[in-house]
PDB file of C-alpha atoms in Angstrom:
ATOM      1  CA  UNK D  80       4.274 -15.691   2.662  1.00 27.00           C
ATOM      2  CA  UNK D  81       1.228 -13.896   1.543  1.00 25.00           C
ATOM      3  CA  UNK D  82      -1.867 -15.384   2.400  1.00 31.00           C
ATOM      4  CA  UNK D  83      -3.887 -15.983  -0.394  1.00 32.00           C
ATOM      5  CA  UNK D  84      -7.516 -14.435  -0.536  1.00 34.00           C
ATOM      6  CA  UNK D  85     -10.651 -15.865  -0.355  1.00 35.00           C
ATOM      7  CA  UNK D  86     -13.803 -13.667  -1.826  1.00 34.00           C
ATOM      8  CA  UNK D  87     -16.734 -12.714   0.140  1.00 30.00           C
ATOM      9  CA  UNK D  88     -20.035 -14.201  -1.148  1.00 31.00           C
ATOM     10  CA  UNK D  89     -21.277 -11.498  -3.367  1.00 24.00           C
ATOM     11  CA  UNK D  90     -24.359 -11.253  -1.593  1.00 27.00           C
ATOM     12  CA  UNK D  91     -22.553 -10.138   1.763  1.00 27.00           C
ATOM     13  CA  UNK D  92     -21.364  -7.512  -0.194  1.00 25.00           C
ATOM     14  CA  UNK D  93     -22.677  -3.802   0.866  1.00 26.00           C
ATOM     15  CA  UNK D  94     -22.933  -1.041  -1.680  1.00 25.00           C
ATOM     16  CA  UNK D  95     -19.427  -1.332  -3.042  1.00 29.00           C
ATOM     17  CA  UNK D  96     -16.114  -2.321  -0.874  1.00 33.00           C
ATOM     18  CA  UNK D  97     -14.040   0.038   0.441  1.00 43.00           C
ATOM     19  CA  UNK D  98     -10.329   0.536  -0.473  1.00 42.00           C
ATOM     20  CA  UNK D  99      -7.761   0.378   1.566  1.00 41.00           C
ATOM     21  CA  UNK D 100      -3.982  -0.534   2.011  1.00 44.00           C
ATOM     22  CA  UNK D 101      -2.581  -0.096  -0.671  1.00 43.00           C
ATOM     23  CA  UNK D 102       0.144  -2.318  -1.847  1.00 42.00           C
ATOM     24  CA  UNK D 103       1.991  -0.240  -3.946  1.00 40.00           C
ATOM     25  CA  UNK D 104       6.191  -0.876  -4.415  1.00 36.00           C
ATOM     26  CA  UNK D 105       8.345   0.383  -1.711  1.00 39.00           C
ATOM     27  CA  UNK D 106       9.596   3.647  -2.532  1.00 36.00           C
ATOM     28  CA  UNK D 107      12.866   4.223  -2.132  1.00 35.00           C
ATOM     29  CA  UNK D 108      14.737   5.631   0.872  1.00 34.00           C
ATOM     30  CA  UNK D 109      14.920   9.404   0.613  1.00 34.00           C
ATOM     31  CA  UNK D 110      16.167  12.430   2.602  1.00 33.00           C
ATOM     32  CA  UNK D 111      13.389  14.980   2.839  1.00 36.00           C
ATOM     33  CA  UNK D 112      15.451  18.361   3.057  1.00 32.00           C
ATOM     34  CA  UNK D 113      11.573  20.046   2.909  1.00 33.00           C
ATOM     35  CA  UNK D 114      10.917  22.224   6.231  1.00 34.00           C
ATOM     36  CA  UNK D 115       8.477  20.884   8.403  1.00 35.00           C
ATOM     37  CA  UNK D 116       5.382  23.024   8.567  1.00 36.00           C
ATOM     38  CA  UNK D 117       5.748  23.135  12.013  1.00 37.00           C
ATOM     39  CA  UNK D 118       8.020  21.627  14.401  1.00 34.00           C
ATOM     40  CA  UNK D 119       7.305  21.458  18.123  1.00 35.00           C
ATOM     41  CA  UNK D 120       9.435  20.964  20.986  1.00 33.00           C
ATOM     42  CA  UNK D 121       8.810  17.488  22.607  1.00 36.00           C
ATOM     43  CA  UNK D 122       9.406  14.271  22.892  1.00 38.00           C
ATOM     44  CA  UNK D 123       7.431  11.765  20.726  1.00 46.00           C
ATOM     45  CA  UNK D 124       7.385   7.912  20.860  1.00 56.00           C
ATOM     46  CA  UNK D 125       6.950   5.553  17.853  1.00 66.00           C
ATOM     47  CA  UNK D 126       4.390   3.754  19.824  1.00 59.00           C
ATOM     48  CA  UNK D 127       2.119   6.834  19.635  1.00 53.00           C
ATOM     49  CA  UNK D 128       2.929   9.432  21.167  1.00 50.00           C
ATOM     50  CA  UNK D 129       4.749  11.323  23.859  1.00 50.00           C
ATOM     51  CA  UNK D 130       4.919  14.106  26.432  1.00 53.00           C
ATOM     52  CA  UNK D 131       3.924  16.894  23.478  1.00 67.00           C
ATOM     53  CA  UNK D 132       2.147  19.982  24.571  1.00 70.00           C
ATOM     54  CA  UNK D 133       0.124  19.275  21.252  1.00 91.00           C
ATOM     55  CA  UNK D 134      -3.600  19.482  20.361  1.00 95.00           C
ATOM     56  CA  UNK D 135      -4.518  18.402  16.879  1.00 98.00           C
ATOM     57  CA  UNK D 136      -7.662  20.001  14.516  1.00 98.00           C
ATOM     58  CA  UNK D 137     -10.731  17.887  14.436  1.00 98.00           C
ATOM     59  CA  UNK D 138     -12.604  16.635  11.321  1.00 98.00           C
ATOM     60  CA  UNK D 139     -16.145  16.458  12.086  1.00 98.00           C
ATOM     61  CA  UNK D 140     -19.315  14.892   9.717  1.00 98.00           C
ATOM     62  CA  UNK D 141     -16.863  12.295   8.289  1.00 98.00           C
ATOM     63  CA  UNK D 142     -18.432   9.051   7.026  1.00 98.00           C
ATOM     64  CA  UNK D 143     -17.224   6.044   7.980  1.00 98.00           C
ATOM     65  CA  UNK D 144     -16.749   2.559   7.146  1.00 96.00           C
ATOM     66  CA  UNK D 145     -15.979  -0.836   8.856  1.00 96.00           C
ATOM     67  CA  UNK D 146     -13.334  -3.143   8.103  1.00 95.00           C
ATOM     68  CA  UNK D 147     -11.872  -5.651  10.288  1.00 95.00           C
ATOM     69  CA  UNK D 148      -8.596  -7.997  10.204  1.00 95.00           C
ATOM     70  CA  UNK D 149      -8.907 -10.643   7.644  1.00 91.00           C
ATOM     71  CA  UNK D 150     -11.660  -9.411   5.532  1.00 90.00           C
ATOM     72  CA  UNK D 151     -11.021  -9.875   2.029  1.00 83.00           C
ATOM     73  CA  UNK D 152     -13.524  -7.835  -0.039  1.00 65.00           C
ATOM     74  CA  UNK D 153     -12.316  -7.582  -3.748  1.00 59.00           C
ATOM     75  CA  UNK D 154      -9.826 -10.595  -4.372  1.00 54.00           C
ATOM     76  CA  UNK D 155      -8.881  -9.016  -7.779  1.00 56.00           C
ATOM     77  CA  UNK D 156      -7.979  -5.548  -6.305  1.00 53.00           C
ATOM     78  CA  UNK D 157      -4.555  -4.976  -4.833  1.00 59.00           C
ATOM     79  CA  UNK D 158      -5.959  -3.237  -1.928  1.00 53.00           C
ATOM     80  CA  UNK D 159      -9.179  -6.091  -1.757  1.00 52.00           C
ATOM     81  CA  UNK D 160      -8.188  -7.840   1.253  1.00 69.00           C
ATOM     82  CA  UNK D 161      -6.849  -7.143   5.456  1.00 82.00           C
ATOM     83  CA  UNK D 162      -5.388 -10.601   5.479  1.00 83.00           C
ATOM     84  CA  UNK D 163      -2.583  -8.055   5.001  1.00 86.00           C
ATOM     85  CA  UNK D 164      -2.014  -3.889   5.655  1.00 93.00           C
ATOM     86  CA  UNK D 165       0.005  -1.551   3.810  1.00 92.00           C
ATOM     87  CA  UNK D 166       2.003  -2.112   7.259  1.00 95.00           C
ATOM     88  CA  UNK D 167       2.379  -5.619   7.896  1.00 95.00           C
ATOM     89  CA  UNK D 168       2.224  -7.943   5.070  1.00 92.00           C
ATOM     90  CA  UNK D 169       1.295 -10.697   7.450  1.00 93.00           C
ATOM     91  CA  UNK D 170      -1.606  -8.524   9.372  1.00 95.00           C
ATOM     92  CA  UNK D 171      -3.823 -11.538  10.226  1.00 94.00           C
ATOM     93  CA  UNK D 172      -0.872 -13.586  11.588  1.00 95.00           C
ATOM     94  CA  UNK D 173       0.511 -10.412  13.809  1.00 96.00           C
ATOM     95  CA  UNK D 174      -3.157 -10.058  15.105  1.00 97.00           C
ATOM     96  CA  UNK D 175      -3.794 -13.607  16.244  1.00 96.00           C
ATOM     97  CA  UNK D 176      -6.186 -14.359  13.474  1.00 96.00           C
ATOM     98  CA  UNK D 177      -9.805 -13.724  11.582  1.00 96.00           C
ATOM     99  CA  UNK D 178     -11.339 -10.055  13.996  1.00 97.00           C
ATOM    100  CA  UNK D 179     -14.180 -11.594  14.025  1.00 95.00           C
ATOM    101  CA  UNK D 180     -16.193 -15.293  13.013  1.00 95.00           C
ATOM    102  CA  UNK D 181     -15.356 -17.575  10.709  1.00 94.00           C
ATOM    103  CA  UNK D 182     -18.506 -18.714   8.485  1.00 94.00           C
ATOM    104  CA  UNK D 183     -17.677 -21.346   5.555  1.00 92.00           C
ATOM    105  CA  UNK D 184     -14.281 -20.088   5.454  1.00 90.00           C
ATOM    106  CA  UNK D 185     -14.604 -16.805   5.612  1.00 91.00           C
ATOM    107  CA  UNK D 186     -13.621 -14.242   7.783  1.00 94.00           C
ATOM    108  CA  UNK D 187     -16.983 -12.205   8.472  1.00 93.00           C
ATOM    109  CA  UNK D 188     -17.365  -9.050  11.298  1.00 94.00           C
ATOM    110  CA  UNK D 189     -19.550  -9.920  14.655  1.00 95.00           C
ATOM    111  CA  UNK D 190     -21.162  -7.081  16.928  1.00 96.00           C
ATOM    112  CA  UNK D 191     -19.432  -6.283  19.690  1.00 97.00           C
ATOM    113  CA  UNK D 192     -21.007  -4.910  23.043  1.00 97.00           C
ATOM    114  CA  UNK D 193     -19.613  -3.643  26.617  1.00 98.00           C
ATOM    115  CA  UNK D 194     -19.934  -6.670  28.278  1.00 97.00           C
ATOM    116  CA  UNK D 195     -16.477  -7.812  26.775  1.00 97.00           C
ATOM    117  CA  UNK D 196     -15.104  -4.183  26.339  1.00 98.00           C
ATOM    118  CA  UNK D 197     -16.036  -5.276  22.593  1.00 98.00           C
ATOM    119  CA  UNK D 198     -13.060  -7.174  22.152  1.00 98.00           C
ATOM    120  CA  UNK D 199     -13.851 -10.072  19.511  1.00 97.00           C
ATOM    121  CA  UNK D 200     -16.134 -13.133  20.864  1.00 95.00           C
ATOM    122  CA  UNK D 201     -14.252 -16.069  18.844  1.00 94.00           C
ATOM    123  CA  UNK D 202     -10.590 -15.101  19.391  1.00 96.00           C
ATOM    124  CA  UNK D 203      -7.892 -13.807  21.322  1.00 97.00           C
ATOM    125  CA  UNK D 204      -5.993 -10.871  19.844  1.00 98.00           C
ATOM    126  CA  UNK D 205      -2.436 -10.356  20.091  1.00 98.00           C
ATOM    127  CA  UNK D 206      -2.711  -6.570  18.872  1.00 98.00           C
ATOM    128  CA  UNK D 207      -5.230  -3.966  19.890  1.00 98.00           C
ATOM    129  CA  UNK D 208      -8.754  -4.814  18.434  1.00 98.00           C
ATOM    130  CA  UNK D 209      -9.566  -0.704  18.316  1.00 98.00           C
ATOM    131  CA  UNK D 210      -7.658   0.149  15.134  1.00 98.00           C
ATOM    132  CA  UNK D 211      -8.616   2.169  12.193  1.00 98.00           C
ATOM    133  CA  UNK D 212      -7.007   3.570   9.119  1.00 97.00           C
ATOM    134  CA  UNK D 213      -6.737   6.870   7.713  1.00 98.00           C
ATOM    135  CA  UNK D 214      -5.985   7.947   3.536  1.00 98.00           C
ATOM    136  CA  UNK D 215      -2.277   8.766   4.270  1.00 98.00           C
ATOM    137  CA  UNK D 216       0.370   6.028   4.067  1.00 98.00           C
ATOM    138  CA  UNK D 217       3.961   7.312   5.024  1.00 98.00           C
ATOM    139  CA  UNK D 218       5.363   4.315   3.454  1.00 97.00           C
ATOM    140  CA  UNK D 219       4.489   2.467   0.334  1.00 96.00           C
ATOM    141  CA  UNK D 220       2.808   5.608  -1.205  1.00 97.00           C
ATOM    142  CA  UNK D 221       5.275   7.500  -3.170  1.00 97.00           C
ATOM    143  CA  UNK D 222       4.078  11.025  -2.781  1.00 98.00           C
ATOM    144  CA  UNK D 223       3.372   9.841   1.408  1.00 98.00           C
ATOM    145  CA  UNK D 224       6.460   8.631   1.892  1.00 98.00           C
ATOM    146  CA  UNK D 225       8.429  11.878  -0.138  1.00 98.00           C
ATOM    147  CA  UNK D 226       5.827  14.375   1.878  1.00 98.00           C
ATOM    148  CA  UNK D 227       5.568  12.745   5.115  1.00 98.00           C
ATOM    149  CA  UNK D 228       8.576  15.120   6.791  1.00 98.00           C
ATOM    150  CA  UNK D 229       6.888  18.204   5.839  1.00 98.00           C
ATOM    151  CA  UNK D 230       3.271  16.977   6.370  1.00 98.00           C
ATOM    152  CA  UNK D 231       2.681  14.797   9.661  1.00 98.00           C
ATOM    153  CA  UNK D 232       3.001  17.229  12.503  1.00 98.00           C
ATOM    154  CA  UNK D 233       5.063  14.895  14.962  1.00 98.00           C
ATOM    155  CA  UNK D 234       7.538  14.377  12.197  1.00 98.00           C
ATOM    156  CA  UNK D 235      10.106  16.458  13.902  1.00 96.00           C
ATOM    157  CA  UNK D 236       9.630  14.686  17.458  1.00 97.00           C
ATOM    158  CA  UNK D 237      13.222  13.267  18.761  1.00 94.00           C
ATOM    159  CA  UNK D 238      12.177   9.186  17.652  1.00 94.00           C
ATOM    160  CA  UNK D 239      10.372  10.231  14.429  1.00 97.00           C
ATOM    161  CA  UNK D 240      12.820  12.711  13.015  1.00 95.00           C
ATOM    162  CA  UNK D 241      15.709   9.996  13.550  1.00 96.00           C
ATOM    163  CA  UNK D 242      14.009   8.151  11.152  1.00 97.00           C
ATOM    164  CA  UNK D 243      13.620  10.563   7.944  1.00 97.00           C
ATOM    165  CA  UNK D 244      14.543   8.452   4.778  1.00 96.00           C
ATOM    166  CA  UNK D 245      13.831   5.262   6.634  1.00 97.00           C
ATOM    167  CA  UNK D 246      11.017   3.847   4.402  1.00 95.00           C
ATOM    168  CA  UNK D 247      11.301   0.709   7.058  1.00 96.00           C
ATOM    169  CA  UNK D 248       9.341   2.575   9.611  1.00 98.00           C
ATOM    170  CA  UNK D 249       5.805   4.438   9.483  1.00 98.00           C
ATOM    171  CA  UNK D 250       5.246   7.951  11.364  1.00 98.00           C
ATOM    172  CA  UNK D 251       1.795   6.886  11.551  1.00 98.00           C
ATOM    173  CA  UNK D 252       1.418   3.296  12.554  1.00 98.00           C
ATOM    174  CA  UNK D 253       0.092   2.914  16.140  1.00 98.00           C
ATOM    175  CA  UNK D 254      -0.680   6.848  16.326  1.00 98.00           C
ATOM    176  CA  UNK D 255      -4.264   7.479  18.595  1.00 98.00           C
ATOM    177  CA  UNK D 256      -6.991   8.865  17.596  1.00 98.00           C
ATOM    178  CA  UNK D 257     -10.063  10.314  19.525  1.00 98.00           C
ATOM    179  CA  UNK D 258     -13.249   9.616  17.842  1.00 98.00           C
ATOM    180  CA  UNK D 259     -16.970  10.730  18.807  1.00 98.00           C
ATOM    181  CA  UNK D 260     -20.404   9.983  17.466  1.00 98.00           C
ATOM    182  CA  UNK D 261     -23.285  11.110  19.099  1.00 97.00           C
ATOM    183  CA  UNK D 262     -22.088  11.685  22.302  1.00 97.00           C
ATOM    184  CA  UNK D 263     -19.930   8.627  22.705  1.00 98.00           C
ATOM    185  CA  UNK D 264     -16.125   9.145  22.656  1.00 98.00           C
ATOM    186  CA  UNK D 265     -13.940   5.834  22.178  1.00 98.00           C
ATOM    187  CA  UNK D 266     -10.129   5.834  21.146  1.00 99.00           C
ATOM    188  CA  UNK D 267      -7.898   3.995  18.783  1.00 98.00           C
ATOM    189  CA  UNK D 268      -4.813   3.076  17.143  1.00 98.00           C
ATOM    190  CA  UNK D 269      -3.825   3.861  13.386  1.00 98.00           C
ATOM    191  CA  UNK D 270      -2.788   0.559  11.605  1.00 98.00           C
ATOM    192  CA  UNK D 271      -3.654   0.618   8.114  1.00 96.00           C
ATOM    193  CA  UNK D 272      -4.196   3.217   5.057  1.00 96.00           C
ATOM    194  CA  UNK D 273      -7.546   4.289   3.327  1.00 95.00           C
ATOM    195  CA  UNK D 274     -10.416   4.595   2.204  1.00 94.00           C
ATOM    196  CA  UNK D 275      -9.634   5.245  -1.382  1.00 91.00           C
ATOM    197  CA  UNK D 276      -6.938   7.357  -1.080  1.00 94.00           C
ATOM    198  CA  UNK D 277      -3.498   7.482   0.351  1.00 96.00           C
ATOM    199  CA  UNK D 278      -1.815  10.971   0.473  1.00 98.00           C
ATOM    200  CA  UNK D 279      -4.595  12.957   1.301  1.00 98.00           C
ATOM    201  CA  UNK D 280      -2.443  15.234   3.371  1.00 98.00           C
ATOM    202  CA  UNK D 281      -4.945  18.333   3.491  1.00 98.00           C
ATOM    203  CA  UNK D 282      -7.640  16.376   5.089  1.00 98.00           C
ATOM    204  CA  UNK D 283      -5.191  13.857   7.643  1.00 98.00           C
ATOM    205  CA  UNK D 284      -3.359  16.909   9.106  1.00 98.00           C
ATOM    206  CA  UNK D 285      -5.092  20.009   8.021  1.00 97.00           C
ATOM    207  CA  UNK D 286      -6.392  22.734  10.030  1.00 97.00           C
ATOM    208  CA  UNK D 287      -9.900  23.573   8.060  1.00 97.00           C
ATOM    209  CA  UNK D 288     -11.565  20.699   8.840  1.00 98.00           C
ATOM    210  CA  UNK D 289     -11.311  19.627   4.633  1.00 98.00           C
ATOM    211  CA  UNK D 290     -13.423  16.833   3.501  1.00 98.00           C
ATOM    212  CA  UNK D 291     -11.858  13.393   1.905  1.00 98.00           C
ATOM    213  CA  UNK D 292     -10.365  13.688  -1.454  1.00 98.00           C
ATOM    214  CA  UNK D 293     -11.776  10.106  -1.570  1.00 96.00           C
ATOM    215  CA  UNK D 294     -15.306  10.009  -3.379  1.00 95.00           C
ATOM    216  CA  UNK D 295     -15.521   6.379  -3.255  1.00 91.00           C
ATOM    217  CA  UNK D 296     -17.957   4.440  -0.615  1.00 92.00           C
ATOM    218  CA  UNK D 297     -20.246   7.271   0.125  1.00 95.00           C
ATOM    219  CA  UNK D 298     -16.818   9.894   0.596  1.00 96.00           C
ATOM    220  CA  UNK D 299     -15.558   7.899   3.633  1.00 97.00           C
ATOM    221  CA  UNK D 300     -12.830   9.224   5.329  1.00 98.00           C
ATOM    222  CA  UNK D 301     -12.123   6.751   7.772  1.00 98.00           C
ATOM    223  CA  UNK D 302     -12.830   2.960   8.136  1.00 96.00           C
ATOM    224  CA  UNK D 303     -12.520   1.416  12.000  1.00 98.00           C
ATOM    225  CA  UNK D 304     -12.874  -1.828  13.210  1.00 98.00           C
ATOM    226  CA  UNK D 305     -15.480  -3.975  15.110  1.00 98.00           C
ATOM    227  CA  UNK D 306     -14.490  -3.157  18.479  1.00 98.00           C
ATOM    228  CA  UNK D 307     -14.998   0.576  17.513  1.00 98.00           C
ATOM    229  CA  UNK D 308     -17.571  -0.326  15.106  1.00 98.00           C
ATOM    230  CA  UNK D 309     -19.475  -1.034  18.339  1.00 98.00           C
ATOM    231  CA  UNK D 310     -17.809   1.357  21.210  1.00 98.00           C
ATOM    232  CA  UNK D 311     -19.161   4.207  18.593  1.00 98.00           C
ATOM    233  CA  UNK D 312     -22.595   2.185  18.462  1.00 98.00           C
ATOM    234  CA  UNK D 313     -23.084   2.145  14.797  1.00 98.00           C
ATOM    235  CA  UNK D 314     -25.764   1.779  13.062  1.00 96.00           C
ATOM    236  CA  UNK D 315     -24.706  -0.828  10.449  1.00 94.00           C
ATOM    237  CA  UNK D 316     -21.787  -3.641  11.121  1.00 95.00           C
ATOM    238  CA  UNK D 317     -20.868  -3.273   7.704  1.00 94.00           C
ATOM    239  CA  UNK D 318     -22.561   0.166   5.965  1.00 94.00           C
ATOM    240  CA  UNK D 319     -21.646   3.356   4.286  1.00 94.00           C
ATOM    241  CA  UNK D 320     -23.639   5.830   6.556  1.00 95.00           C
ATOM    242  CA  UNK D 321     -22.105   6.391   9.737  1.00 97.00           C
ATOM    243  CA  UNK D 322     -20.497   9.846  10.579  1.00 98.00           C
ATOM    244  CA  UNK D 323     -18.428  10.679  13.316  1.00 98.00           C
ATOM    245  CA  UNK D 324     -15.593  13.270  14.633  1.00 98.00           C
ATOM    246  CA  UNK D 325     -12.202  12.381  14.890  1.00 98.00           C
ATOM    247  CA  UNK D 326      -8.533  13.569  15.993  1.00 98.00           C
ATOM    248  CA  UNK D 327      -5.132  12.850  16.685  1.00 98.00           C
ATOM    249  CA  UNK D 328      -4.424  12.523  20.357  1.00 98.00           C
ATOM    250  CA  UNK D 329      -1.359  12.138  22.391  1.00 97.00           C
ATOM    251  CA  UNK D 330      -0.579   8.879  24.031  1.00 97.00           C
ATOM    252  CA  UNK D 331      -0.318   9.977  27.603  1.00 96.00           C
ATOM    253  CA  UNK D 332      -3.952  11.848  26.967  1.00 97.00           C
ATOM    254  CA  UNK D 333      -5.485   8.466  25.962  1.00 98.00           C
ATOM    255  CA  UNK D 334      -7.636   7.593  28.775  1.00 98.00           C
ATOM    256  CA  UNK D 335      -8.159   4.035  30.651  1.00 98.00           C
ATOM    257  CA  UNK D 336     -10.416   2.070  28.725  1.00 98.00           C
ATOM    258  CA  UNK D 337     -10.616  -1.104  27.241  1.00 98.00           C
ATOM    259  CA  UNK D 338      -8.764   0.148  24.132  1.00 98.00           C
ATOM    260  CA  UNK D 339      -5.378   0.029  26.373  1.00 98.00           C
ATOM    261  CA  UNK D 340      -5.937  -3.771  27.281  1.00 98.00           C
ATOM    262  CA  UNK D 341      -3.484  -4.795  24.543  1.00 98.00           C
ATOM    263  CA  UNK D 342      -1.551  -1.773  22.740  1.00 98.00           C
ATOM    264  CA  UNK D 343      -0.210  -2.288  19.652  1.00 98.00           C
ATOM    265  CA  UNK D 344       3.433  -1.742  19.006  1.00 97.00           C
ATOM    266  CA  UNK D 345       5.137  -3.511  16.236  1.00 97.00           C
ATOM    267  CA  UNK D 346       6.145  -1.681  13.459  1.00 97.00           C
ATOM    268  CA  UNK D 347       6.712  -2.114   9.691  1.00 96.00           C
ATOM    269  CA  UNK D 348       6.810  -5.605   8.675  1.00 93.00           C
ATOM    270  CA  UNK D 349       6.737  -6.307   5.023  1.00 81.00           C
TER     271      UNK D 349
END
């Protein structure tokens, strides 16, 4: 059962919230017979990656956001709250609880530093803490889900392409991503959708370096969570005025760090 949101006190509330996974209905199971743009010899893994002799564009200057599991930002919006994703309809639960501290009921962010590997203070999480999202959902979007064999680049890898039509099981849920800021390089998983927008296919996987379709919450293109929040060293826990670089990445190029202490691999569960 869906647990049911509680508002943030209006005046923790920073310029605007962002939006992110969006709860739209399932769509229902197709067959993309679409060619994939390009398709790569290799063998992926749904956990995130594979042995692919891939490299993957970066978008650089992006703006980015914070969110962290069980925020709830805008009760009245249907993509207001991380209690839930747009992959797991019981996010906090699968996570272990609140990312962060709870203050008069509410689930509020905390800094993180390296003393910890800026894992959360106040809890013990049962899936990665360095997650992010990114404006492409591959399975409750409509136009995602019908695009997603011709758009995502590992969609023709042996354990994705079994899957085509199976609206059960995300191409991009616990992918990795590289992300920089000022010299700093940290690494994450994908588990979530957003900001603002959700089949922004030109920006997630193109080559040009495009900006966000999204214009929402400063143009952010990418919201990550406290333990990034603070591997990146941000500037604000909760702001609109970050920017960093970011990429796709492999699995077996992921580096050690404290980001592979607990990797996430469920998958859909809604």
């Amino acid at each position: 059962m869906r647990t049911t949101p509680q508002p943030r006190p209006r005046e923790t509330r920073l310029r605007g919230s962002r939006g992110r996974g969006v709860r739209l209905r399932r769509a229902a199971a197709l067959v993309s017979t679409l060619a994939l743009t390009a398709v790569l010899a290799g063998c992926g893994s749904p956990s995130g990656g594979g042995a692919v002799a891939r490299t993957y564009p970066w978008h650089t200057r992006i703006v980015s956001t914070t969110f962290w599991v069980g925020e709830v930002f805008d009760p009245d919006a249907d993509d207001g709250s991380q209690v839930y994703s747009t992959y797991d309809d019981d996010w906090q639960g699968s996570y272990g609880g609140c990312d962060g501290v709870i203050v008069k009921r509410i689930c509020q962010t905390e800094r993180r530093t390296a003393g910890n590997g800026y894992f959360p203070v106040h809890m013990k999480p049962k899936e990665n803490p360095f997650y992010l999202d990114v404006p492409y959902d591959d399975v409750n979007d409509r136009t995602g889900f019908r695009d997603r064999d011709r758009v995502v680049p590992w969609a023709g890898d042996t354990a994705y392409r079994k899957h085509r039509g199976d609206d059960g099981f995300s191409y991009l849920k616990n992918r990795w991503v590289q992300l920089t800021k000022d010299g700093r390089t940290c690494y994450g998983q994908v588990q979530d959708a957003g900001p603002g927008t959700y089949h922004d296919s030109a920006y997630v996987f193109g080559s040009t370096n495009a900006r966000p379709a999204n214009k929402r919450y400063n143009g952010a293109g990418v919201d990550v969570s406290p333990a990034l929040n603070g591997c990146l060293y941000y500037a604000e826990l909760d702001g609109e005025d970050d920017r960093i670089a970011w990429r796709f990445i492999e699995a077996d190029k992921v580096p050690n760090g404290p980001w592979r202490r607990v990797i996430t691999t469920s998958q859909v569960s809604q």
